[in-house]
Coordinates of C-alpha atoms in Angstrom, one line a residue:
M165 CA 14.0 21.4 -12.0
P166 CA 11.6 21.9 -15.2
L167 CA 9.9 18.4 -16.4
S168 CA 11.0 18.3 -19.9
R169 CA 9.9 16.0 -23.0
A170 CA 10.2 12.6 -23.1
P171 CA 12.5 10.7 -25.7
Q172 CA 10.9 8.6 -28.3
V173 CA 10.9 4.8 -27.3
A174 CA 10.3 2.2 -29.8
G175 CA 6.5 1.1 -29.6
Q176 CA 5.6 4.1 -27.2
V177 CA 2.3 5.9 -29.0
V178 CA 2.4 9.4 -27.4
Q179 CA 4.5 11.9 -29.4
A180 CA 7.1 13.9 -27.0
S181 CA 5.2 17.2 -26.0
R182 CA 5.5 20.1 -23.4
R183 CA 3.0 18.7 -21.1
P184 CA 4.2 15.1 -20.5
H185 CA 1.8 12.1 -20.0
V186 CA 1.7 9.7 -17.2
A187 CA -0.3 6.7 -16.8
L188 CA -1.1 6.0 -13.2
Y189 CA -1.5 2.5 -12.2
L190 CA -3.8 1.8 -9.5
A191 CA -5.6 -1.4 -7.9
D192 CA -9.2 0.1 -7.4
T193 CA -10.3 3.5 -6.4
S194 CA -9.1 4.0 -3.1
A195 CA -6.5 6.0 -3.9
L196 CA -8.7 8.1 -5.6
S197 CA -10.9 8.7 -2.9
A198 CA -8.5 8.3 0.1
R199 CA -8.2 11.6 2.4
H200 CA -5.0 13.5 1.7
S201 CA -3.9 10.8 -0.3
W202 CA -0.5 10.8 -2.1
L203 CA -2.3 10.7 -5.5
R204 CA -4.2 13.5 -5.0
E205 CA -0.9 15.7 -3.4
L206 CA 0.8 14.7 -6.7
V207 CA -1.8 15.5 -9.1
E208 CA -2.1 19.3 -7.5
G209 CA 1.3 20.0 -7.4
L210 CA 2.3 18.7 -10.8
P211 CA 0.0 20.4 -12.7
E212 CA 2.5 20.8 -15.9
V213 CA 1.8 16.7 -16.3
R214 CA -1.1 15.0 -17.6
F215 CA -2.4 12.2 -16.0
R216 CA -4.5 9.4 -16.5
A217 CA -5.6 6.7 -14.0
Q218 CA -5.7 3.1 -15.1
L219 CA -7.2 0.7 -12.4
H220 CA -6.7 -2.8 -12.7
T221 CA -10.6 -3.6 -12.0
G222 CA -11.2 -2.2 -15.6
A223 CA -13.9 -0.1 -14.2
P224 CA -13.4 3.5 -15.2
A225 CA -13.0 6.3 -12.6
S226 CA -16.2 8.0 -12.1
P227 CA -16.9 11.6 -12.3
A228 CA -17.8 11.9 -8.9
L229 CA -14.2 10.9 -7.6
L230 CA -12.3 12.7 -10.4
A231 CA -14.4 15.9 -9.8
G232 CA -12.2 16.9 -6.7
F233 CA -8.7 16.5 -8.7
P234 CA -7.7 19.3 -11.1
G235 CA -8.0 19.0 -14.7
N236 CA -5.0 17.4 -15.3
L237 CA -6.1 14.0 -13.9
S238 CA -8.4 12.1 -16.4
G239 CA -9.8 8.3 -16.1
Q240 CA -9.8 5.5 -18.1
G241 CA -11.8 4.5 -20.9
G242 CA -12.6 6.5 -24.2
P243 CA -11.6 5.2 -28.3
E244 CA -8.8 3.1 -26.9
G245 CA -11.1 0.0 -25.7
R246 CA -10.6 -3.0 -28.0
P247 CA -13.2 -4.9 -29.8
E248 CA -15.1 -7.4 -28.2
T249 CA -14.6 -10.0 -30.9
R250 CA -11.2 -10.6 -30.3
R251 CA -10.4 -14.4 -29.7
L252 CA -7.0 -16.5 -29.7
S253 CA -6.2 -18.8 -32.4
P254 CA -5.8 -22.4 -31.7
A255 CA -2.2 -21.8 -32.3
Q256 CA -2.0 -18.9 -29.5
R257 CA -4.3 -20.9 -27.3
A258 CA -1.8 -23.8 -27.4
T259 CA 1.0 -21.1 -26.7
A260 CA -0.6 -19.9 -23.8
E261 CA -1.1 -23.0 -22.3
V262 CA 2.4 -23.8 -22.6
A263 CA 3.1 -20.5 -20.6
L264 CA 0.7 -21.3 -18.4
S265 CA 2.7 -24.5 -17.7
G266 CA 5.7 -22.5 -17.6
L267 CA 4.2 -19.8 -14.8
V268 CA 3.1 -22.6 -12.8
T269 CA 6.7 -24.5 -12.9
A270 CA 8.0 -21.1 -12.3
L271 CA 6.2 -21.1 -9.0
C272 CA 6.8 -24.5 -7.9
L273 CA 10.8 -23.8 -8.1
P274 CA 10.6 -21.0 -7.5
D275 CA 12.4 -18.8 -10.6
V276 CA 12.1 -15.5 -11.1
G277 CA 13.8 -15.5 -14.3
A278 CA 11.1 -18.0 -15.9
F279 CA 8.4 -16.6 -14.7
E280 CA 8.8 -13.4 -15.9
L281 CA 9.3 -15.1 -19.3
S282 CA 6.1 -17.1 -18.9
L283 CA 4.1 -13.9 -17.5
E284 CA 5.3 -11.6 -20.4
A285 CA 4.4 -14.4 -22.8
L286 CA 0.9 -14.0 -21.5
S287 CA 1.2 -10.2 -21.6
S288 CA 1.9 -10.6 -25.3
L289 CA -1.0 -13.0 -26.2
S290 CA -3.2 -11.0 -24.6
E291 CA -3.2 -8.4 -27.2
A292 CA -4.3 -10.9 -29.5
G293 CA -7.2 -11.6 -27.4
P294 CA -8.6 -12.3 -23.5
L295 CA -7.2 -14.7 -21.9
G296 CA -9.9 -15.8 -20.0
G297 CA -11.4 -18.7 -22.5
V298 CA -8.0 -20.5 -22.2
L299 CA -7.2 -20.2 -18.4
L300 CA -10.6 -21.3 -17.5
S301 CA -10.6 -24.3 -19.8
G302 CA -10.4 -28.1 -18.9
A303 CA -6.9 -28.2 -21.0
A304 CA -5.7 -25.2 -18.9
A305 CA -6.4 -27.0 -15.6
Q306 CA -4.8 -30.0 -16.7
R307 CA -1.3 -28.4 -17.6
V308 CA -1.1 -26.6 -14.1
L309 CA -2.3 -29.9 -12.3
E310 CA 0.8 -31.7 -14.1
A311 CA 2.9 -28.9 -13.8
W312 CA 2.4 -28.6 -10.3
R313 CA 2.5 -32.2 -9.7
E314 CA 6.0 -32.6 -11.4
V315 CA 7.5 -30.3 -9.0
A316 CA 5.4 -31.5 -5.8
R317 CA 7.7 -34.3 -5.2
P318 CA 9.8 -35.4 -2.1
E319 CA 13.1 -35.1 -3.4
V320 CA 12.2 -31.8 -4.8
R321 CA 12.6 -28.7 -2.2
P322 CA 11.2 -26.3 -1.3
R323 CA 8.4 -29.2 -0.8
L324 CA 4.7 -28.5 -2.1
P325 CA 1.6 -30.2 -0.8
A326 CA 0.4 -32.6 -3.6
P327 CA -2.2 -30.5 -5.7
S328 CA -5.8 -31.9 -6.4
V329 CA -7.8 -31.5 -9.3
A330 CA -10.1 -28.5 -7.0
D331 CA -6.8 -26.9 -6.2
A332 CA -5.7 -26.9 -9.8
L333 CA -9.0 -25.5 -11.0
A334 CA -9.2 -22.8 -8.3
F335 CA -5.7 -21.9 -8.9
A336 CA -6.6 -21.3 -12.9
E337 CA -9.6 -19.5 -12.1
W338 CA -7.9 -16.8 -9.6
L339 CA -5.0 -16.4 -12.0
C340 CA -7.4 -15.6 -14.5
G341 CA -8.8 -12.4 -12.2
V342 CA -5.5 -11.3 -11.5
L343 CA -4.4 -11.4 -15.3
R344 CA -7.7 -9.7 -16.3
G345 CA -5.6 -6.4 -15.6
F346 CA -3.4 -7.9 -19.1
E347 CA -7.1 -7.1 -21.0
R348 CA -7.2 -3.2 -20.4
P349 CA -6.5 -0.6 -22.8
L350 CA -3.1 0.5 -22.3
P351 CA -3.3 4.7 -21.7
Q352 CA -1.1 6.4 -23.8
A353 CA 1.6 7.8 -22.0
N354 CA 5.3 8.7 -21.8
M355 CA 5.9 6.9 -18.6
G356 CA 3.9 5.3 -15.9
H357 CA 3.4 5.5 -12.0
A358 CA 2.3 2.3 -10.0
L359 CA 0.8 2.7 -6.6
G360 CA 2.0 -1.2 -5.1
S361 CA 4.0 -4.0 -6.3
G362 CA 0.8 -6.0 -6.8
E363 CA -1.9 -5.0 -9.1
P364 CA -0.6 -1.9 -10.2
G365 CA 2.8 -3.4 -10.6
L366 CA 1.3 -6.0 -13.2
L367 CA -0.3 -3.1 -15.4
A368 CA 2.8 -1.2 -15.2
L369 CA 5.0 -4.4 -16.4
H370 CA 1.9 -5.0 -19.3
A371 CA 2.5 -1.3 -20.3
L372 CA 7.0 -1.7 -19.8
W373 CA 6.5 -5.0 -22.3
R374 CA 3.8 -3.9 -24.6
R375 CA 4.9 -0.4 -25.5
G376 CA 8.5 0.1 -23.7
T377 CA 6.8 2.7 -21.1
P378 CA 9.3 3.0 -18.3
F379 CA 7.6 3.3 -14.7
V380 CA 8.1 4.8 -11.1
L381 CA 7.0 2.4 -8.3
T382 CA 5.6 3.7 -4.9
E383 CA 5.6 1.7 -1.9
P384 CA 4.5 3.4 1.1
Q385 CA 4.4 0.4 3.0
V386 CA 5.3 -3.3 2.9
E387 CA 2.6 -4.4 0.3
L388 CA 3.5 -7.9 0.2
R389 CA 4.0 -8.1 4.1
R390 CA 0.2 -6.8 4.0
R391 CA -0.7 -9.8 1.6
Y392 CA 1.0 -12.4 3.6
L393 CA -1.3 -11.5 6.8
A394 CA -4.2 -11.5 5.0
F395 CA -3.5 -14.8 3.6
R396 CA -2.7 -16.1 6.9
R397 CA -6.6 -16.1 7.6
S398 CA -7.6 -17.5 4.1
P399 CA -9.5 -20.6 4.4
A400 CA -7.7 -22.0 1.0
P401 CA -6.3 -25.4 1.2
L402 CA -2.1 -24.8 2.0
G403 CA -1.2 -25.8 -1.5
L404 CA -3.3 -23.3 -3.2
K405 CA -2.6 -20.1 -0.6
T406 CA 1.1 -21.0 -1.3
L407 CA 1.0 -21.0 -4.8
Q408 CA -0.8 -17.6 -4.6
L409 CA 1.6 -16.1 -2.0
R410 CA 4.8 -17.3 -4.5
F411 CA 2.9 -15.2 -7.5
G412 CA 3.0 -12.4 -5.1
R413 CA 6.5 -12.4 -4.2
L414 CA 7.5 -13.2 -7.6
L415 CA 5.5 -10.6 -9.0
C416 CA 6.9 -8.2 -7.0
R417 CA 10.3 -9.2 -7.4
A418 CA 9.9 -8.8 -11.1
V419 CA 8.5 -5.4 -10.6
Y420 CA 11.2 -4.5 -8.7
R421 CA 13.9 -5.7 -11.3
Q422 CA 12.2 -3.7 -14.0
A423 CA 10.9 -0.3 -12.1
S424 CA 13.1 2.8 -13.2
V425 CA 12.8 4.5 -10.0
I426 CA 11.5 3.1 -6.3
V427 CA 9.9 4.9 -3.8
A428 CA 9.8 3.3 -0.4
G429 CA 8.0 5.1 1.9
S430 CA 10.4 4.6 4.9
Q431 CA 13.4 2.7 5.8
R432 CA 11.7 -0.3 6.6
V433 CA 10.2 -0.7 3.6
R434 CA 13.2 0.3 1.9
H435 CA 14.7 -3.0 3.7
W436 CA 12.2 -5.4 2.6
Q437 CA 12.5 -4.2 -0.8
E438 CA 16.2 -4.7 -1.0
H439 CA 15.7 -8.1 0.4
L440 CA 13.5 -9.1 -2.7
G441 CA 16.1 -8.1 -4.9
A442 CA 15.4 -4.3 -5.7
S443 CA 18.8 -2.6 -6.7
P444 CA 19.7 -0.3 -3.7
Q445 CA 21.0 2.7 -6.4
R446 CA 17.4 3.0 -7.9
I447 CA 15.6 3.4 -4.4
V448 CA 14.7 6.7 -3.0
V449 CA 13.2 6.9 0.8
M450 CA 10.8 9.4 1.1
S451 CA 7.7 9.5 3.0
S452 CA 5.0 8.7 0.2
G453 CA 1.5 10.5 1.4
L454 CA 2.7 12.4 4.3
Q455 CA 2.4 16.1 3.5
V456 CA 2.2 18.9 6.0
P457 CA -0.2 21.4 4.8
S458 CA 1.9 25.0 5.1
S459 CA -1.0 26.6 6.8
L460 CA -0.5 24.1 9.7
L461 CA 2.8 25.2 10.4
T462 CA 2.5 28.9 10.8
A463 CA 1.5 28.8 14.1
P464 CA 0.5 26.6 16.9
A465 CA -2.7 25.8 17.8
P466 CA -3.8 26.6 21.6
E467 CA -4.1 23.8 24.0
P468 CA -7.8 23.3 25.1
A469 CA -8.7 23.1 28.5
G470 CA -9.9 20.1 30.5
A471 CA -8.1 16.6 30.4
V472 CA -9.4 15.4 26.8
V473 CA -8.0 12.5 24.6
V474 CA -8.6 12.2 21.2
W475 CA -8.7 9.5 18.1
C476 CA -9.2 9.8 14.9
G477 CA -9.9 7.4 12.0
E478 CA -11.9 4.7 10.8
V479 CA -13.1 2.1 12.8
R480 CA -11.4 -1.4 11.7
P481 CA -10.3 -4.3 13.7
D482 CA -6.9 -3.4 12.6
Q483 CA -7.3 0.1 14.7
D484 CA -7.1 -2.0 18.0
L485 CA -10.0 0.7 19.7
E486 CA -10.2 -2.5 22.3
T487 CA -6.9 -1.6 23.8
L488 CA -7.6 2.2 23.8
L489 CA -11.4 1.8 25.5
R490 CA -9.7 -0.5 28.1
A491 CA -6.6 1.6 29.0
F492 CA -8.8 4.9 29.0
D493 CA -10.9 2.4 31.6
L494 CA -7.8 2.9 34.1
V495 CA -7.3 6.8 33.1
R496 CA -10.8 7.4 34.4
R497 CA -9.9 6.0 37.6
Q498 CA -7.6 8.3 38.4
R499 CA -8.8 11.1 36.1
P500 CA -12.7 11.1 36.5
E501 CA -12.8 14.4 34.4
A502 CA -10.8 13.0 31.7
R503 CA -12.7 12.5 28.4
L504 CA -12.0 10.5 25.3
R505 CA -13.7 11.9 22.4
L506 CA -13.7 9.2 19.1
F507 CA -13.6 11.2 16.0
V508 CA -14.9 8.1 13.8
A509 CA -14.5 8.4 9.8
G510 CA -17.8 7.1 8.4
L511 CA -19.8 7.2 11.8
D512 CA -23.2 7.8 9.8
E513 CA -22.8 5.5 7.2
N514 CA -23.3 2.0 6.3
P515 CA -23.4 -0.6 9.4
N516 CA -19.9 -0.9 11.2
P517 CA -19.6 -4.3 13.2
E518 CA -16.5 -3.3 14.6
L519 CA -18.0 0.0 15.6
E520 CA -21.1 -1.6 17.6
R521 CA -18.6 -4.0 19.1
C522 CA -17.0 -1.1 20.5
R523 CA -19.8 0.6 21.7
A524 CA -20.9 -2.1 23.4
L525 CA -17.3 -2.3 25.3
V526 CA -17.9 1.2 26.1
G527 CA -21.4 0.1 27.8
S528 CA -19.8 -3.2 29.7
L529 CA -17.0 -0.5 31.0
R530 CA -19.8 2.3 31.9
L531 CA -17.7 4.6 30.2
E532 CA -21.0 6.3 28.3
R533 CA -20.2 9.5 30.2
Q534 CA -16.2 9.8 29.7
V535 CA -16.3 8.3 26.0
T536 CA -18.1 9.8 22.8
F537 CA -18.4 8.8 19.2
E538 CA -18.6 11.6 17.1
P539 CA -18.3 12.3 13.3
A540 CA -14.5 13.1 12.0
P541 CA -14.7 16.1 10.3
A542 CA -13.4 16.5 6.5
D543 CA -9.9 18.2 7.8
W544 CA -8.9 15.8 10.7
S545 CA -6.9 18.6 12.3
E546 CA -9.9 20.1 13.9
A547 CA -10.6 16.7 15.7
Y548 CA -6.8 17.3 16.9
R549 CA -7.2 20.8 18.0
E550 CA -10.0 19.4 20.7
G551 CA -7.5 17.3 22.7
Q552 CA -4.7 17.9 25.0
V553 CA -3.3 14.6 24.0
V554 CA -3.7 12.5 20.7
V555 CA -3.5 8.6 20.6
M556 CA -2.8 6.7 17.5
S557 CA -3.8 3.0 17.5
A558 CA -3.1 1.4 14.1
L559 CA -1.8 -1.7 14.1
D560 CA -1.6 -2.3 10.6
E561 CA -0.4 1.1 8.8
E562 CA 3.1 2.0 7.8
V563 CA 2.6 5.7 9.4
P564 CA -1.1 6.2 10.6
P565 CA -3.2 8.7 8.5
G566 CA -3.4 12.1 10.6
L567 CA -0.1 11.7 12.5
L568 CA 1.5 14.9 10.8
E569 CA -1.4 16.6 11.0
A570 CA -1.5 16.0 15.1
M571 CA 2.3 17.0 15.0
A572 CA 2.3 20.3 13.1
L573 CA -0.5 21.2 15.3
G574 CA 1.9 20.6 18.5
R575 CA -0.3 18.0 19.8
P576 CA 1.7 15.2 22.2
I577 CA 1.0 11.6 20.7
V578 CA 0.9 8.4 22.1
A579 CA 1.5 5.7 19.2
P580 CA 2.4 2.1 19.2
R581 CA 6.3 1.1 17.9
L582 CA 5.3 0.0 14.5
G583 CA 6.2 0.8 11.1
A584 CA 7.7 3.6 10.3
V585 CA 6.4 5.4 12.8
P586 CA 9.2 5.9 15.0
E587 CA 10.9 7.2 11.7
V588 CA 8.6 9.9 11.5
L589 CA 7.4 10.6 15.3
G590 CA 11.1 10.7 16.5
E591 CA 11.6 11.8 20.3
A592 CA 8.4 13.9 19.5
G593 CA 6.1 11.7 20.9
V594 CA 5.5 8.7 23.4
L595 CA 6.4 5.2 21.4
I596 CA 5.0 2.0 23.2
T597 CA 4.5 -1.5 22.6
P598 CA 1.4 -2.5 20.5
R599 CA -1.7 -3.6 22.6
D600 CA 0.0 -2.7 25.5
L601 CA -3.3 -1.1 27.4
L602 CA -0.9 -0.5 31.0
A603 CA 1.8 1.4 28.9
L604 CA -0.8 3.4 27.0
A605 CA -2.8 4.5 30.2
S606 CA 0.5 5.3 31.8
S607 CA 1.4 7.2 29.1
V608 CA -1.9 9.2 28.6
L609 CA -1.6 9.8 32.7
R610 CA 1.7 11.4 32.2
L611 CA 1.0 13.1 29.8
L612 CA -2.4 15.0 31.1
A613 CA -0.6 15.7 34.5
E614 CA 2.6 17.3 33.2
A615 CA 1.9 20.4 31.6
P616 CA 5.9 21.0 30.7
L617 CA 6.3 17.6 29.1
R618 CA 3.5 18.0 26.8
R619 CA 5.1 21.7 26.0
R620 CA 8.2 20.3 25.4
L621 CA 6.8 17.6 23.2
S622 CA 4.5 19.9 21.3
D623 CA 7.8 22.0 20.2
A624 CA 9.7 18.8 18.9
A625 CA 6.3 18.0 17.4
R626 CA 6.0 21.0 15.2
A627 CA 9.6 21.3 14.5
R628 CA 9.8 17.6 13.1
A629 CA 6.6 18.0 11.1
G630 CA 8.1 20.7 9.1
L631 CA 10.6 18.3 7.5
F632 CA 7.5 16.6 5.7
S633 CA 6.5 20.0 4.0
A634 CA 4.2 19.2 0.8
E635 CA 6.3 21.7 -1.1
T636 CA 9.5 19.1 -0.6
W637 CA 7.6 16.2 -1.5
R638 CA 6.3 17.8 -4.6
R639 CA 10.0 19.1 -5.4
S640 CA 11.2 15.4 -4.8
Y641 CA 8.7 13.9 -7.1
R642 CA 9.3 16.3 -10.0
Q643 CA 13.2 15.6 -9.7
I644 CA 12.3 11.8 -10.3
Y645 CA 9.6 12.5 -13.3
D646 CA 12.1 14.8 -15.1
K647 CA 14.9 12.1 -14.6
L648 CA 12.9 9.1 -15.9
L649 CA 11.0 11.7 -18.8
N650 CA 15.0 12.4 -19.7
A651 CA 15.9 8.6 -19.8
E652 CA 19.1 9.1 -17.2
P653 CA 20.6 5.6 -16.3
F654 CA 19.8 4.0 -12.9
G655 CA 21.6 1.1 -11.2
R656 CA 20.9 -2.5 -12.1
A657 CA 18.5 -4.9 -10.4
A658 CA 20.2 -7.2 -7.8
P659 CA 20.7 -11.2 -8.6
F660 CA 17.9 -13.4 -7.6
T661 CA 19.3 -16.5 -5.5
A662 CA 16.4 -18.9 -4.6
D663 CA 17.7 -19.7 -1.3
E664 CA 16.4 -16.4 0.2
F665 CA 13.0 -17.7 -1.1
E666 CA 12.2 -19.5 2.3
F667 CA 11.2 -17.0 4.9
G668 CA 8.6 -15.7 2.6
D669 CA 6.8 -18.9 2.4
D670 CA 7.3 -19.3 6.6
L671 CA 4.8 -16.0 7.0
M672 CA 1.9 -17.7 5.8
L673 CA 2.6 -20.3 8.5
G674 CA 2.9 -18.2 11.1
A675 CA 6.9 -16.7 11.6
A676 CA 7.9 -13.5 11.7
G677 CA 7.0 -10.7 9.3
T678 CA 10.4 -9.0 9.2
P679 CA 13.1 -10.0 6.7
P680 CA 16.3 -11.2 7.9
G681 CA 18.7 -8.2 9.0
A682 CA 15.9 -5.9 8.7
R683 CA 14.0 -3.7 11.7
S684 CA 10.7 -4.4 12.3

């Protein structure tokens, strides 16, 4: 289905043309630099579309980052920038303080409708001048404190901790950084595409409110859940963390309500989106960022000789390499000839404390002869070719990077039963309980010992990897873009009820991170 011209929308800057303009809303440069990212596949797969990246950080994308992309992607900046002399008038400052007070009240209640109205008011005021001068003022802090104290009373549910002056000042400063995205120049575009419901979603809402630019939302994984888990380690006071988390949650709801199309990276992500108020009619489940190059599907890679286990990725705490190393210590006791090759991305770059900790563990387990740390090749499939068995260990990835490449090569895979891995891998690999080193060791030993089982899993993995071809993925996005550019109707957002809000606050205190009725 060819992309067609976008209809004129009130306040929209770009004139309809044969090559539609799409604004890409990104939190930072990570999506531009990520290996085999969904963004790279999208830009390369839709050469008829002109993309323009807008970063929430405000810094323009460097030429070095854009050099690897086709010419239909450009960065932020240029003649659209506003003069720095803009200032809010006294009346506008007073209006901004009222909107800030309404925003805090909406967070305390919580009330997604009032939250949207207050956020939209601040978005409108940002056109006249930067909001920083207002948000960082003493009057703004007083507004935050008064609104917070009004709701933080024993008879009001859900109950909030009573705020201190320091809490009010800290929240105003944090909010100033979050809303700085409103001060960025709006790219000229027929439509927008946001990667995530956080900062990118905020940019998308700003463009929708100011210029009427509709947008697509892509969520490869449950972003809100990651935010909750990260906040559990934050040293900030409980009341401040609660307000920050509620801002993220209500922002997520607002983005779901306003997005024309929502692309979920898995059924698990869809469960979360629907629980947070997204309309099922607007959700498309598609493994965003997972595309197998057709070259890997042509012929199976021959199995190497020797009992070699391969892991490839970045060494971070959430990769749980400690469990892998301790499990391999059990493997080598029964298979002394077995080898574990760890292909590390960025091995020779900046110092990595987690990598040094893993090296020390290898030494303490006396695995220096069996375990090697090697630089990861640019194409991870080259690393996977070196092993009879591939292990995925990530604990905080919806789908581990490289999973499909290993499947396409026909390598038997052992992976934790987490996120969307069961959806992607199916019965073409071995799924184990996360952090279960005994299960990991026994699975690896069985695969190394049973060649017929390896061949069966190899055939199943290659067949299943074909379902995630790059061509299918690109065709799906082209259809989504065409539908939105032609202004075809989508479903309405599900109604918001405050009672559903409670489980999210509990996550910060240690409750399970799965919405009611959804699988983890």
